[in-house]
Amino acid sequence: GGPAEIEHLTARIRERHPHVGDKLVRAEEVTKSFGENQVLKGVNLDVHRGEVVVVIGPSGSGKTTLVRTLNHLEPHDGGQIVVNGETIGYRIDGDGRKLPLGDAAMAQQRSNIGMVFQRFNLFPHLSVLENVTLAPVQTKLMTQAEADEYGRELLKRVGMGQHSSKYPHQLSGGQQQRVAIARALAMKPSVMLFDEPTSALDPELVAEVLDVIAGLANDGMTMVIVTHEMRLARDVADWVVFMEEGNVVDTGSPEHIFGPDGCDRVQRFVKHVS
Ligand code: ADP
């Protein structure tokens, strides 16, 4: 869109999230190859504080790889990623060389970035509440008592307040995913990344997870969401990013992307998945 549309959009986003502000996530010319296969071909992505960016596109276009590079679960080859003012995965030495961060520094960066996966990966031998409190206690962000209190609050927020002493195997997939979201929130991350959070769920369980994500959006949580779920892109996104073959092909408001002015390629994709 042109400057007028961008201005209008920014106003719209500010209306919904009065605290939308500085750039929280910045990916610049990010490249990534697996062997000969270049799966990210110079991707640029900006996410401002309080914004929800939804990444859509055909299978194999690099969406999952992109979101995994943002917290260095996948190291990128070229370009740079900055989250909350920190260069992810590397530090630059006095001679301008890029040196990989050590494990402790990397863990520190990751603790500020919440991640929710397609498969919930809860710890099977821990209760729901213990799953949520483990990381903040282990990293000394909170005492056990503080983490218990905050964990209960988060479980209520995801509609799981009644289930805090259950174990993962006693829960449905949708309930497990909501616990996984609470677990990611427990570290008080500045941004939440979601990698296809509903694609492992039975269709009737998808809505309860979408509702939780929409609630977080309303509360002003900054999020990057890879999904095939067009409801998220239409109803929750401030910006939609369309990827194809390792590139961002189109980006804009849901109104733009799904509207009559959206590009043909995106319209064909949307018709195909809806
Ligand atoms: P999407 O999320 O859009 O479906 P992905 O990021 O999962 O796309 O995959 C992009 C490309 O990268 C695909 O060709 C896939 O086969 C390849 N790929 C992803 N992860 C790996 C990996 N760990 N090793 C090798 N190739 C991979």
PDB file of N, CA and C and ligand atoms in Angstrom, residues 34 37 39 58-65 74 196, ligand 1:
ATOM      1  N   PHE A  34      19.706 -24.985   3.390  1.00  0.00           N
ATOM      2  CA  PHE A  34      19.983 -26.334   3.875  1.00  0.00           C
ATOM      3  C   PHE A  34      20.722 -27.016   2.737  1.00  0.00           C
ATOM      4  N   ASN A  37      19.985 -26.117  -0.951  1.00  0.00           N
ATOM      5  CA  ASN A  37      18.622 -25.597  -1.049  1.00  0.00           C
ATOM      6  C   ASN A  37      18.499 -24.282  -0.274  1.00  0.00           C
ATOM      7  N   VAL A  39      16.437 -21.687   1.283  1.00  0.00           N
ATOM      8  CA  VAL A  39      15.012 -21.631   1.650  1.00  0.00           C
ATOM      9  C   VAL A  39      14.590 -20.235   2.109  1.00  0.00           C
ATOM     10  N   PRO A  58       2.331 -21.019   0.628  1.00  0.00           N
ATOM     11  CA  PRO A  58       2.289 -22.460   0.363  1.00  0.00           C
ATOM     12  C   PRO A  58       3.310 -23.245   1.191  1.00  0.00           C
ATOM     13  N   SER A  59       3.074 -24.534   1.327  1.00  0.00           N
ATOM     14  CA  SER A  59       4.009 -25.424   2.017  1.00  0.00           C
ATOM     15  C   SER A  59       5.371 -25.363   1.359  1.00  0.00           C
ATOM     16  N   GLY A  60       6.406 -25.323   2.182  1.00  0.00           N
ATOM     17  CA  GLY A  60       7.755 -25.323   1.639  1.00  0.00           C
ATOM     18  C   GLY A  60       8.262 -23.949   1.259  1.00  0.00           C
ATOM     19  N   SER A  61       7.465 -22.889   1.532  1.00  0.00           N
ATOM     20  CA  SER A  61       7.897 -21.550   1.121  1.00  0.00           C
ATOM     21  C   SER A  61       8.892 -20.925   2.098  1.00  0.00           C
ATOM     22  N   GLY A  62       9.110 -21.555   3.260  1.00  0.00           N
ATOM     23  CA  GLY A  62      10.109 -21.060   4.200  1.00  0.00           C
ATOM     24  C   GLY A  62       9.540 -20.412   5.452  1.00  0.00           C
ATOM     25  N   LYS A  63       8.247 -20.533   5.669  1.00  0.00           N
ATOM     26  CA  LYS A  63       7.602 -19.848   6.803  1.00  0.00           C
ATOM     27  C   LYS A  63       8.141 -20.348   8.143  1.00  0.00           C
ATOM     28  N   THR A  64       8.153 -21.673   8.300  1.00  0.00           N
ATOM     29  CA  THR A  64       8.640 -22.250   9.555  1.00  0.00           C
ATOM     30  C   THR A  64      10.112 -21.908   9.774  1.00  0.00           C
ATOM     31  N   THR A  65      10.890 -22.022   8.713  1.00  0.00           N
ATOM     32  CA  THR A  65      12.310 -21.690   8.830  1.00  0.00           C
ATOM     33  C   THR A  65      12.479 -20.237   9.257  1.00  0.00           C
ATOM     34  N   GLU A  74      16.993 -22.025  14.284  1.00  0.00           N
ATOM     35  CA  GLU A  74      17.711 -22.245  13.026  1.00  0.00           C
ATOM     36  C   GLU A  74      18.671 -21.073  12.862  1.00  0.00           C
ATOM     37  N   GLU A 196       2.613 -22.701  13.311  1.00  0.00           N
ATOM     38  CA  GLU A 196       1.448 -23.531  12.996  1.00  0.00           C
ATOM     39  C   GLU A 196       0.802 -24.106  14.270  1.00  0.00           C
TER      40      GLU A 196
HETATM   41  P1  ADP B   1       6.963 -23.905   5.244  1.00  0.00           P
HETATM   42  O1  ADP B   1       6.933 -23.645   6.705  1.00  0.00           O
HETATM   43  O2  ADP B   1       6.575 -22.708   4.430  1.00  0.00           O
HETATM   44  O3  ADP B   1       6.191 -25.125   4.847  1.00  0.00           O
HETATM   45  P2  ADP B   1       9.690 -24.706   5.702  1.00  0.00           P
HETATM   46  O4  ADP B   1      10.399 -23.550   6.285  1.00  0.00           O
HETATM   47  O5  ADP B   1       9.222 -25.770   6.622  1.00  0.00           O
HETATM   48  O6  ADP B   1       8.466 -24.169   4.818  1.00  0.00           O
HETATM   49  O7  ADP B   1      10.585 -25.391   4.607  1.00  0.00           O
HETATM   50  C1  ADP B   1      11.216 -24.669   3.551  1.00  0.00           C
HETATM   51  C2  ADP B   1      12.156 -25.593   2.812  1.00  0.00           C
HETATM   52  O8  ADP B   1      13.244 -25.930   3.655  1.00  0.00           O
HETATM   53  C3  ADP B   1      11.539 -26.903   2.378  1.00  0.00           C
HETATM   54  O9  ADP B   1      12.056 -27.200   1.091  1.00  0.00           O
HETATM   55  C4  ADP B   1      12.050 -27.901   3.392  1.00  0.00           C
HETATM   56  O10 ADP B   1      12.172 -29.173   2.832  1.00  0.00           O
HETATM   57  C5  ADP B   1      13.414 -27.328   3.755  1.00  0.00           C
HETATM   58  N1  ADP B   1      13.819 -27.638   5.144  1.00  0.00           N
HETATM   59  C6  ADP B   1      13.222 -27.217   6.255  1.00  0.00           C
HETATM   60  N2  ADP B   1      13.863 -27.641   7.367  1.00  0.00           N
HETATM   61  C7  ADP B   1      14.920 -28.386   6.921  1.00  0.00           C
HETATM   62  C8  ADP B   1      15.987 -29.095   7.555  1.00  0.00           C
HETATM   63  N3  ADP B   1      16.105 -29.128   8.897  1.00  0.00           N
HETATM   64  N4  ADP B   1      16.888 -29.725   6.774  1.00  0.00           N
HETATM   65  C9  ADP B   1      16.776 -29.677   5.433  1.00  0.00           C
HETATM   66  N5  ADP B   1      15.825 -29.026   4.758  1.00  0.00           N
HETATM   67  C10 ADP B   1      14.896 -28.377   5.485  1.00  0.00           C
END
